[in-house]
């Protein structure tokens, strides 16, 4: 499980710190290093980091202000061609909105080592090969590519970034997507700046951690060795949540002209109060005269509280458009949002809360961090860890979470990126953590029917997909985003084994009618089965079966996140051709997760007349998230699923 530890630097007045620091001396590259062809601790690695060194320090500039510098040195052993792209590096330098506070890159250096004819050759990065370009309004880009990289090369580069933003130091990642032999980071600041430093890790531990204070300057050093690669795995919301890393937050500071220290750290009651009173968040919620006519009209239509709430939700969802921005704070007043009919996620959902309150329904904000933004650290309140707002109502004793950004959603359903486990319900003096969950599942029903002749290896295929719950929403979202023609073309490309598939759609237009979207595909599969020594081999599930194990690793230190409870039901019917009978049928199976967490049912049967074979597969996962402790049970369930979906039905001549 993820662990977080904390260290708070001591607070007192300080003098100017050294604005220039030299890199430490690193071991020389040896012939033994260069001739190495594999990383012994991970033979699959395309490259590995020999040394990763970082140093961040806060210092006072010549004008009396404070800045921060980041020094980085990295040395990488290249083992395979697929790692050549690691010789190209891009630095993104932030530019504040005033276009005056900018980050700068200095002292960019690099070299490539190769072993050639018993000689170590060194090629330096030249200044002409370092390029600075405008990346966007908010970022400059400095990029370079190290020369003469080949299999066996060792590359290294270093640079310094100077930043006028000492209040939000950059994270340090001990772990990356390739193994690392040694990762070291130091961080220092004058003692009038107190930083909170959070260590996040799933496995392993620090080899060294020490801090000291000298001449009103506080410095800390962390060392981690033999760090495995953080490899992308299926069913994880955000891999960065489980990477070994250091995170920095400024807790308090005092500078010349201040009588007392400015405290930035807070507890959860402080957090709740600050958001509820903020002019760009809770301060936006209130009676808005522009809503009066709409509120009166909606109230006149419905007297039942639940029906009225649904009508308000439908009104906002139908008449306002999300601009695609996920933000915690608003940038416009709700009156402006109401008039222009578009806004960010928080602007639209706070508008929904205001309108619900204006018709007499108690609605409250819930703040979350979306799946792509990363997990909340509940032990340490940080507004920066949140980036999204939902609305909550309690009607007839039932808590309902609402979001109006997606026009395909129905009452009480949330977008995929909002399914994050927990959120903070904001109520004056009564805020609390609440589960972000739904009773709705994501379900797919797949029906297949195949007929064929033993003389031609073609399966006449009739396949239908029916979306249920969140899968229905996903189908309709793709349809609405792409349009009918492009959506059908995407489906057609997914069935490359079917020659000129005919595709028909039902139930995609009117979601309110309760209809389920259905995709129907017909055509000939020209590689439908194998025929060996007069026997015909048919795959139990030729399409959509789970043929590759989603959990190949023996262990996993973080949860399995399916987003929603899920159910997949596949039925497959084969019509046996004349002159053939069944030689072998796979056996059925029933497997279940502990504590009724899910199940897998699989059966293969023939009809009494011996003319049909019917395959049924049902996978039911009742939870959206399974803990790391449940990983082995999930993995074992999928052992059965993969085995059965890969088995063959065998037919023989009578």
XYZ file of C-alpha atoms in Angstrom:
654
model
C 0.000 0.000 0.000
C 1.057 3.596 -0.522
C 2.861 5.101 2.467
C 3.507 8.743 3.181
C 6.002 10.075 5.714
C 6.591 13.691 6.636
C 9.424 15.962 7.683
C 8.896 19.651 8.543
C 11.927 21.923 8.407
C 12.552 24.176 11.413
C 11.591 27.850 11.119
C 13.812 30.857 11.867
C 15.278 33.856 10.049
C 17.993 33.196 7.466
C 20.644 34.886 5.379
C 21.391 34.533 1.705
C 22.171 30.964 0.585
C 24.658 30.057 -2.081
C 23.048 30.480 -5.493
C 25.616 28.284 -7.231
C 26.406 24.666 -6.381
C 28.754 22.250 -8.116
C 27.868 18.709 -9.086
C 29.476 16.017 -6.939
C 32.090 13.720 -8.488
C 30.556 10.589 -10.000
C 32.387 7.293 -10.731
C 34.134 7.112 -14.075
C 32.546 5.017 -16.836
C 34.504 1.755 -17.187
C 34.979 -0.829 -19.918
C 33.026 -3.274 -17.770
C 30.095 -0.847 -17.757
C 30.198 -0.469 -21.532
C 30.409 -4.162 -22.467
C 27.484 -5.106 -20.242
C 24.607 -6.366 -22.427
C 21.864 -6.980 -19.863
C 20.761 -5.640 -16.512
C 21.090 -8.640 -14.157
C 18.164 -7.636 -11.915
C 15.745 -7.195 -14.834
C 16.701 -9.014 -18.009
C 13.747 -7.471 -19.872
C 14.960 -3.895 -19.326
C 15.717 -1.904 -22.477
C 17.924 0.414 -20.406
C 18.705 1.174 -16.795
C 19.723 4.227 -14.808
C 23.179 3.947 -13.294
C 22.989 7.232 -11.371
C 20.152 9.702 -10.948
C 21.136 12.744 -8.923
C 19.083 15.815 -8.126
C 19.637 18.864 -5.993
C 17.114 21.595 -5.268
C 17.880 24.682 -3.225
C 16.120 27.922 -2.343
C 18.288 31.059 -2.323
C 18.035 34.818 -2.085
C 18.791 36.664 -5.290
C 20.632 39.948 -5.720
C 17.390 41.922 -5.445
C 16.457 40.402 -2.105
C 13.789 38.074 -3.473
C 13.816 34.299 -3.280
C 14.264 31.814 -6.097
C 14.814 28.084 -6.405
C 17.308 26.144 -8.516
C 17.168 22.517 -9.625
C 20.317 20.680 -10.605
C 19.997 17.299 -12.314
C 22.510 14.701 -13.465
C 21.544 11.319 -14.929
C 23.595 8.475 -16.432
C 21.790 5.752 -18.424
C 23.013 2.476 -19.900
C 21.370 1.731 -23.274
C 20.766 -1.998 -23.819
C 18.302 -2.158 -26.720
C 17.375 -0.116 -29.794
C 13.982 0.619 -28.271
C 15.780 2.798 -25.696
C 17.467 5.101 -28.228
C 14.763 7.734 -27.728
C 16.076 8.199 -24.174
C 18.984 10.099 -25.702
C 16.530 12.904 -26.506
C 15.555 15.149 -23.617
C 13.087 18.027 -23.419
C 12.912 20.566 -20.598
C 9.697 22.568 -20.206
C 10.223 25.967 -18.597
C 7.207 27.662 -17.050
C 6.245 31.251 -17.869
C 3.839 33.006 -15.509
C 0.787 34.772 -16.914
C 2.516 38.140 -16.498
C 5.168 36.916 -18.986
C 7.900 38.278 -16.678
C 8.443 35.477 -14.152
C 10.066 32.741 -16.202
C 12.155 29.645 -15.623
C 15.575 29.412 -17.269
C 17.793 26.465 -18.185
C 21.545 26.817 -17.686
C 24.691 24.693 -17.885
C 23.168 22.099 -20.219
C 25.804 19.416 -20.830
C 25.798 15.884 -22.169
C 28.012 13.110 -23.485
C 27.861 9.638 -24.986
C 30.307 6.843 -24.134
C 31.018 3.978 -26.537
C 33.553 1.149 -26.481
C 35.248 0.796 -29.854
C 38.392 -1.200 -30.650
C 39.502 -1.409 -27.035
C 39.054 2.330 -26.577
C 36.406 4.269 -24.679
C 35.181 6.981 -27.040
C 33.467 10.069 -25.634
C 31.284 12.365 -27.756
C 30.193 15.647 -26.175
C 26.876 17.401 -26.724
C 27.620 20.588 -28.655
C 25.953 23.933 -27.984
C 24.607 24.075 -31.561
C 22.578 20.923 -30.857
C 20.682 22.482 -27.952
C 17.456 24.090 -29.135
C 15.117 26.512 -27.392
C 11.618 26.989 -28.807
C 8.280 28.420 -27.773
C 6.164 25.439 -26.718
C 3.003 27.276 -25.647
C 1.863 30.494 -24.022
C 2.873 29.076 -20.653
C 6.018 27.112 -21.522
C 9.320 27.407 -23.347
C 11.007 24.194 -24.465
C 14.709 23.356 -24.392
C 15.601 20.106 -26.167
C 18.658 18.168 -27.254
C 19.684 14.751 -28.544
C 22.935 13.120 -27.466
C 25.206 11.993 -30.339
C 26.238 8.535 -31.606
C 23.952 6.438 -29.439
C 23.866 2.704 -30.132
C 23.257 -0.525 -28.253
C 25.741 -0.661 -25.399
C 26.213 3.121 -25.156
C 26.171 4.975 -21.877
C 24.662 8.443 -22.001
C 24.648 11.192 -19.419
C 23.416 14.753 -19.254
C 23.071 17.488 -16.665
C 21.477 20.922 -16.403
C 20.327 23.566 -13.952
C 16.862 25.125 -13.996
C 16.427 28.433 -12.180
C 12.893 29.281 -11.162
C 11.302 32.338 -9.524
C 8.688 30.050 -7.930
C 10.114 28.770 -4.620
C 6.661 28.311 -3.112
C 5.954 25.101 -5.049
C 9.103 22.976 -5.456
C 9.105 20.249 -8.083
C 8.695 16.608 -7.065
C 11.586 14.157 -7.207
C 10.839 10.759 -8.740
C 13.041 7.979 -7.405
C 11.240 5.514 -9.651
C 10.765 5.619 -13.428
C 9.767 3.190 -16.162
C 13.265 1.620 -16.222
C 15.299 0.182 -13.318
C 17.632 2.437 -11.355
C 20.767 1.447 -9.468
C 21.038 4.639 -7.438
C 18.777 7.667 -7.009
C 19.813 10.521 -4.740
C 18.166 13.853 -3.981
C 19.160 16.761 -1.788
C 17.036 19.763 -0.922
C 17.997 22.861 0.987
C 16.486 26.170 1.965
C 17.130 29.085 4.284
C 15.435 28.373 7.579
C 12.931 31.197 7.198
C 11.206 28.888 4.701
C 9.603 25.796 6.275
C 8.828 23.031 3.802
C 6.785 19.929 4.379
C 8.295 16.965 2.560
C 6.176 13.922 1.831
C 7.599 10.560 0.871
C 5.339 8.373 -1.260
C 6.259 4.784 -1.933
C 4.673 1.396 -2.422
C 7.585 -0.909 -1.842
C 11.155 -0.632 -0.737
C 12.678 1.852 1.644
C 15.208 4.637 1.747
C 18.807 3.581 2.090
C 19.624 6.893 3.704
C 17.776 9.940 5.011
C 19.458 12.703 6.964
C 19.067 16.432 7.563
C 21.261 19.080 9.135
C 21.233 22.823 9.753
C 24.246 25.074 9.407
C 24.517 28.849 9.066
C 20.741 29.267 8.944
C 20.453 26.864 6.026
C 18.635 23.540 6.304
C 19.674 20.695 3.998
C 18.304 17.161 3.627
C 19.504 14.175 1.626
C 17.658 11.040 0.534
C 19.116 7.958 -1.128
C 17.398 4.922 -2.626
C 19.153 2.045 -4.419
C 18.152 -0.903 -6.621
C 14.792 0.547 -7.599
C 12.726 -1.627 -9.949
C 11.014 -0.200 -13.008
C 7.505 1.115 -12.481
C 5.757 -0.701 -15.299
C 2.354 0.198 -16.630
C -0.261 -2.314 -15.563
C -3.891 -2.692 -16.454
C -6.668 -1.423 -14.257
C -4.896 1.363 -12.397
C -6.369 4.873 -12.297
C -3.085 6.765 -12.098
C 0.248 4.976 -11.888
C 1.871 8.127 -10.522
C -0.079 7.585 -7.280
C 2.112 4.557 -6.562
C 5.516 5.732 -7.767
C 8.289 6.190 -5.216
C 8.724 9.942 -5.039
C 9.246 13.039 -2.882
C 6.671 15.817 -2.789
C 7.279 19.292 -1.339
C 4.827 21.839 0.078
C 5.683 25.179 1.663
C 4.203 25.119 5.182
C 5.138 28.637 6.331
C 7.621 31.426 5.696
C 8.784 34.820 6.904
C 10.717 37.422 4.924
C 11.932 40.950 5.506
C 9.077 43.331 6.312
C 6.884 40.647 7.956
C 6.314 40.665 11.737
C 5.083 37.077 11.949
C 5.376 33.973 9.821
C 2.762 33.315 7.152
C 1.286 29.869 7.818
C 0.202 27.920 4.737
C -0.437 24.499 6.273
C -3.913 23.762 7.569
C -6.091 21.091 9.126
C -9.283 19.825 7.518
C -11.614 22.316 9.286
C -9.370 25.126 7.996
C -9.473 23.565 4.527
C -13.277 23.340 4.573
C -13.709 26.915 5.805
C -11.276 28.341 3.260
C -13.062 26.710 0.327
C -16.568 27.546 1.518
C -15.626 31.206 1.974
C -13.431 31.584 -1.101
C -14.757 34.153 -3.570
C -14.021 31.776 -6.457
C -15.661 28.746 -4.861
C -18.188 28.730 -2.009
C -18.594 32.487 -2.280
C -20.103 31.955 -5.732
C -23.005 29.922 -4.364
C -26.026 32.023 -3.480
C -29.291 33.460 -4.725
C -28.817 34.797 -8.243
C -31.508 37.049 -9.669
C -30.802 35.820 -13.187
C -32.086 32.398 -12.063
C -35.448 33.667 -10.751
C -37.525 33.121 -13.871
C -36.041 29.680 -14.517
C -36.455 28.661 -10.871
C -40.105 29.699 -10.817
C -40.799 27.904 -14.079
C -39.206 24.673 -12.836
C -41.035 24.827 -9.491
C -44.351 25.273 -11.249
C -43.819 22.067 -13.248
C -43.034 19.664 -10.391
C -44.178 19.426 -6.790
C -42.441 16.173 -5.867
C -38.943 16.958 -4.512
C -37.189 14.161 -6.401
C -38.893 14.987 -9.686
C -38.117 18.698 -9.220
C -34.445 17.931 -8.553
C -34.301 15.780 -11.677
C -35.898 18.568 -13.702
C -33.299 21.088 -12.490
C -30.516 18.637 -13.298
C -31.924 18.037 -16.767
C -32.310 21.769 -17.381
C -28.665 22.565 -16.558
C -27.379 19.517 -18.393
C -29.361 20.331 -21.541
C -28.847 24.098 -21.672
C -25.198 24.481 -20.645
C -22.041 23.155 -22.273
C -18.847 22.096 -20.536
C -15.774 23.835 -21.980
C -13.569 20.808 -21.231
C -11.659 22.375 -18.317
C -11.416 20.491 -15.028
C -10.993 23.183 -12.403
C -11.610 23.505 -8.686
C -12.028 27.279 -8.661
C -14.268 29.344 -10.904
C -12.957 32.055 -13.197
C -16.313 33.745 -13.833
C -19.373 34.608 -11.801
C -22.296 32.213 -12.073
C -24.352 35.033 -13.625
C -21.779 35.231 -16.435
C -21.849 31.446 -16.820
C -25.653 31.541 -16.915
C -25.619 34.161 -19.658
C -22.982 32.592 -21.903
C -24.267 29.012 -21.371
C -20.808 27.459 -21.058
C -18.271 26.952 -18.284
C -15.694 24.773 -16.554
C -16.615 21.716 -14.505
C -16.798 23.631 -11.226
C -18.666 26.569 -12.784
C -21.395 24.297 -14.156
C -21.721 22.139 -11.046
C -21.728 25.150 -8.701
C -24.397 26.676 -10.946
C -26.381 23.443 -10.523
C -26.013 23.725 -6.731
C -27.186 27.348 -6.772
C -30.217 26.580 -8.921
C -31.160 23.571 -6.761
C -30.999 25.763 -3.670
C -33.064 28.438 -5.383
C -35.921 25.966 -5.897
C -35.681 24.899 -2.250
C -33.484 21.776 -2.475
C -30.460 21.610 -0.163
C -27.480 20.928 -2.433
C -23.849 20.883 -1.343
C -20.449 20.819 -3.077
C -18.195 17.764 -3.000
C -14.541 18.276 -3.961
C -12.490 15.469 -5.479
C -9.298 14.778 -7.366
C -10.046 13.184 -10.720
C -8.422 9.928 -11.766
C -5.878 11.626 -14.016
C -5.028 14.231 -11.347
C -3.950 11.743 -8.670
C -5.003 10.621 -5.239
C -5.764 12.839 -2.254
C -3.428 12.585 0.738
C -5.976 12.545 3.567
C -3.332 12.993 6.269
C -2.215 16.328 4.832
C -4.852 18.838 3.677
C -3.693 20.437 0.441
C -6.011 22.376 -1.828
C -3.635 21.669 -4.720
C -4.544 17.973 -4.522
C -8.152 18.740 -5.576
C -9.261 19.761 -9.060
C -12.984 19.068 -9.442
C -16.379 19.754 -7.863
C -19.523 17.623 -7.794
C -22.991 18.418 -6.465
C -24.687 16.376 -3.725
C -28.316 16.198 -2.672
C -30.091 14.069 -0.080
C -33.648 13.247 -1.096
C -35.845 10.838 0.862
C -32.789 9.737 2.809
C -30.791 8.895 -0.308
C -27.517 10.641 -1.077
C -27.114 11.379 -4.776
C -23.994 12.739 -6.476
C -24.461 14.801 -9.638
C -22.333 16.115 -12.493
C -23.660 17.999 -15.519
C -20.571 18.052 -17.745
C -21.588 15.030 -19.838
C -24.891 15.288 -21.682
C -25.047 11.480 -21.989
C -25.217 10.934 -18.221
C -28.434 10.173 -16.451
C -29.486 11.260 -12.967
C -27.116 9.945 -10.290
C -24.353 8.797 -12.641
C -20.860 10.272 -12.773
C -18.239 10.464 -15.533
C -15.533 7.812 -15.553
C -12.840 10.287 -14.471
C -14.824 11.105 -11.298
C -14.887 7.519 -10.001
C -12.157 8.012 -7.417
C -13.312 6.249 -4.257
C -13.751 9.242 -1.924
C -14.574 12.939 -1.922
C -14.899 15.749 0.618
C -18.497 16.879 1.269
C -18.333 20.539 2.309
C -20.755 21.681 5.016
C -20.044 24.461 7.526
C -18.599 22.764 10.650
C -19.854 19.360 9.461
C -17.726 18.445 6.444
C -16.978 14.770 5.976
C -15.507 12.183 3.648
C -18.083 10.348 1.565
C -17.740 7.427 -0.856
C -17.772 8.184 -4.568
C -19.611 5.166 -5.831
C -22.586 4.105 -7.872
C -25.003 1.221 -7.833
C -24.907 1.191 -11.627
C -22.499 -1.192 -13.319
C -20.838 -1.256 -16.694
C -22.272 -4.208 -18.553
C -21.942 -5.770 -21.978
C -24.097 -8.522 -23.441
C -22.561 -10.190 -26.463
C -24.523 -12.699 -28.525
C -22.860 -14.606 -31.361
C -24.123 -17.174 -33.834
C -21.960 -18.972 -36.390
C -22.672 -21.318 -39.265
C -20.061 -22.790 -41.588
C -19.253 -25.398 -44.187
C -16.416 -27.890 -43.588
C -15.241 -27.271 -47.144
C -14.523 -23.544 -46.684
C -12.784 -22.030 -43.619
C -15.362 -19.264 -43.217
C -17.680 -18.551 -40.342
C -20.950 -16.874 -41.254
C -21.084 -14.535 -38.269
C -23.954 -12.721 -36.598
C -22.816 -10.744 -33.556
C -24.637 -8.242 -31.366
C -23.328 -6.024 -28.578
C -25.742 -4.520 -26.067
C -24.468 -1.817 -23.725
C -25.818 -1.742 -20.184
C -25.336 1.060 -17.650
C -22.011 2.801 -18.090
C -21.192 0.777 -21.184
C -24.348 2.174 -22.787
C -23.150 5.686 -21.916
C -19.745 4.946 -23.419
C -21.275 3.683 -26.670
C -23.486 6.764 -26.956
C -20.627 9.148 -26.080
C -18.477 7.686 -28.855
C -21.423 7.856 -31.258
C -22.156 11.506 -30.422
C -18.491 12.536 -30.517
C -17.566 10.798 -33.764
C -20.882 10.925 -35.582
C -22.613 7.899 -37.030
C -20.353 7.341 -40.052
C -17.043 7.605 -38.189
C -18.391 5.513 -35.317
C -19.353 2.734 -37.724
C -15.985 3.011 -39.450
C -14.237 2.604 -36.089
C -16.295 -0.514 -35.403
C -15.545 -1.861 -38.860
C -11.798 -1.412 -38.313
C -12.102 -3.406 -35.105
C -13.400 -6.397 -37.070
C -10.640 -6.741 -39.631
C -11.064 -10.533 -39.694
C -14.618 -10.164 -41.013
C -14.789 -9.485 -44.733
C -16.821 -6.326 -45.429
C -18.851 -6.453 -42.204
C -22.361 -5.034 -42.281
C -23.039 -2.898 -39.221
C -26.414 -1.740 -37.916
C -27.210 0.335 -34.832
C -30.273 0.480 -32.594
C -31.144 2.549 -29.511
C -28.427 5.178 -29.916
C -30.599 8.250 -30.348
C -33.097 8.453 -27.494
C -31.435 7.519 -24.203
C -34.411 8.787 -22.145
C -36.702 6.130 -23.560
C -34.836 3.486 -21.537
C -33.587 1.729 -24.648
C -30.188 0.081 -24.657
C -27.763 0.746 -27.516
C -27.226 -2.321 -29.682
C -24.506 -2.878 -32.279
C -25.218 -5.643 -34.816
C -22.457 -7.006 -37.055
C -22.822 -9.597 -39.814
C -20.300 -10.985 -42.270
C -17.877 -13.765 -43.066
C -14.831 -14.516 -40.946
C -12.366 -15.872 -43.478
C -10.144 -17.339 -40.755
C -12.887 -18.729 -38.610
C -11.486 -22.124 -37.646
C -8.626 -24.562 -38.116
C -8.892 -27.926 -39.823
C -6.211 -30.517 -39.012
C -6.269 -34.207 -40.047
C -9.952 -34.023 -40.816
C -10.859 -32.510 -37.447
C -12.264 -29.003 -37.024
C -10.992 -26.838 -34.150
C -13.224 -23.981 -33.016
C -12.309 -21.453 -30.379
C -14.878 -21.379 -27.578
C -15.199 -17.592 -27.926
C -13.752 -16.293 -31.216
C -14.402 -12.597 -30.451
C -14.063 -10.516 -27.283
C -12.780 -13.397 -25.216
C -10.074 -12.725 -22.627
C -7.189 -14.458 -24.360
C -4.292 -12.549 -22.726
C -3.906 -12.421 -18.969
C -4.478 -8.853 -17.708
C -2.482 -9.616 -14.545
C 0.728 -11.368 -15.603
C 2.774 -10.248 -12.584
C 2.923 -12.577 -9.595
C 2.509 -9.683 -7.152
C 1.015 -6.217 -7.128
C 1.419 -3.558 -4.469
C -1.471 -1.305 -5.445
C -5.212 -1.792 -6.032
C -6.948 -3.224 -9.075
C -9.279 -0.471 -10.251
C -12.004 -1.469 -12.722
C -13.647 2.002 -12.397
C -17.131 0.511 -12.068
C -18.657 -2.792 -11.002
C -18.677 -4.732 -14.266
C -20.503 -7.598 -15.888
C -19.796 -9.270 -19.201
C -22.070 -11.980 -20.565
C -21.095 -13.751 -23.784
C -23.229 -16.375 -25.466
C -21.923 -18.132 -28.539
C -23.834 -20.599 -30.715
C -22.230 -22.846 -33.340
C -24.405 -24.682 -35.851
C -22.665 -28.032 -36.482
C -22.357 -28.804 -40.208
C -23.887 -31.961 -41.651
C -21.693 -35.032 -41.399
C -19.841 -33.869 -38.268
C -20.187 -34.682 -34.591
C -18.562 -33.472 -31.397
C -15.237 -35.064 -30.519
C -14.350 -32.854 -27.544
C -16.012 -30.148 -25.484
C -14.278 -28.068 -22.802
C -15.571 -28.600 -19.290
C -17.569 -25.940 -17.535
C -16.443 -24.129 -14.405
C -17.756 -21.976 -11.561
C -15.246 -19.802 -9.726
C -15.909 -17.103 -7.143
C -14.055 -14.346 -5.354
C -13.989 -14.318 -1.529
C -16.804 -12.597 0.345
C -19.076 -12.640 -2.702
C -16.853 -10.127 -4.487
C -17.537 -11.580 -7.932
C -17.679 -14.751 -9.978
C -16.946 -16.460 -13.282
C -19.327 -18.953 -14.850
C -18.471 -20.880 -18.009
C -20.237 -23.708 -19.771
C -20.159 -25.475 -23.144
C -23.162 -27.674 -23.997
C -24.763 -29.330 -26.985
C -28.437 -29.508 -27.751
C -30.142 -32.949 -27.500
C -30.253 -33.308 -31.286
C -26.486 -32.725 -31.551
C -26.875 -29.900 -34.045
C -25.806 -26.941 -31.918
C -23.063 -26.061 -29.477
C -23.782 -23.317 -26.946
C -21.029 -21.510 -25.058
C -21.814 -19.206 -22.129
C -19.336 -17.012 -20.279
C -20.332 -14.677 -17.448
C -17.844 -12.470 -15.595
C -19.276 -10.474 -12.693
C -17.118 -8.110 -10.626
C -19.241 -6.603 -7.869
C -16.695 -4.013 -6.736
C -15.040 -1.239 -8.682
C -11.793 -1.380 -6.677
C -10.071 -4.443 -5.233
C -7.266 -3.869 -2.728
C -3.719 -5.120 -3.164
C -4.562 -7.821 -0.599
C -7.247 -9.105 -2.968
C -4.917 -9.202 -5.959
C -4.129 -12.911 -5.752
C -7.836 -13.770 -5.729
C -8.498 -11.562 -8.778
C -5.473 -13.014 -10.564
C -6.619 -16.563 -9.823
C -10.097 -15.788 -11.181
C -8.545 -14.546 -14.417
C -6.380 -17.669 -14.607
C -9.657 -19.571 -15.072
C -11.099 -16.994 -17.479
C -8.067 -16.964 -19.778
C -7.782 -20.759 -19.741
C -11.414 -21.311 -20.654
C -11.591 -18.572 -23.287
C -8.576 -20.118 -25.029
C -9.859 -23.692 -25.094
C -10.993 -25.415 -28.296
C -14.092 -27.260 -29.375
C -13.182 -30.239 -31.564
C -15.458 -31.681 -34.272
C -14.876 -34.831 -36.282
C -16.489 -36.577 -39.209
C -19.171 -39.043 -38.281
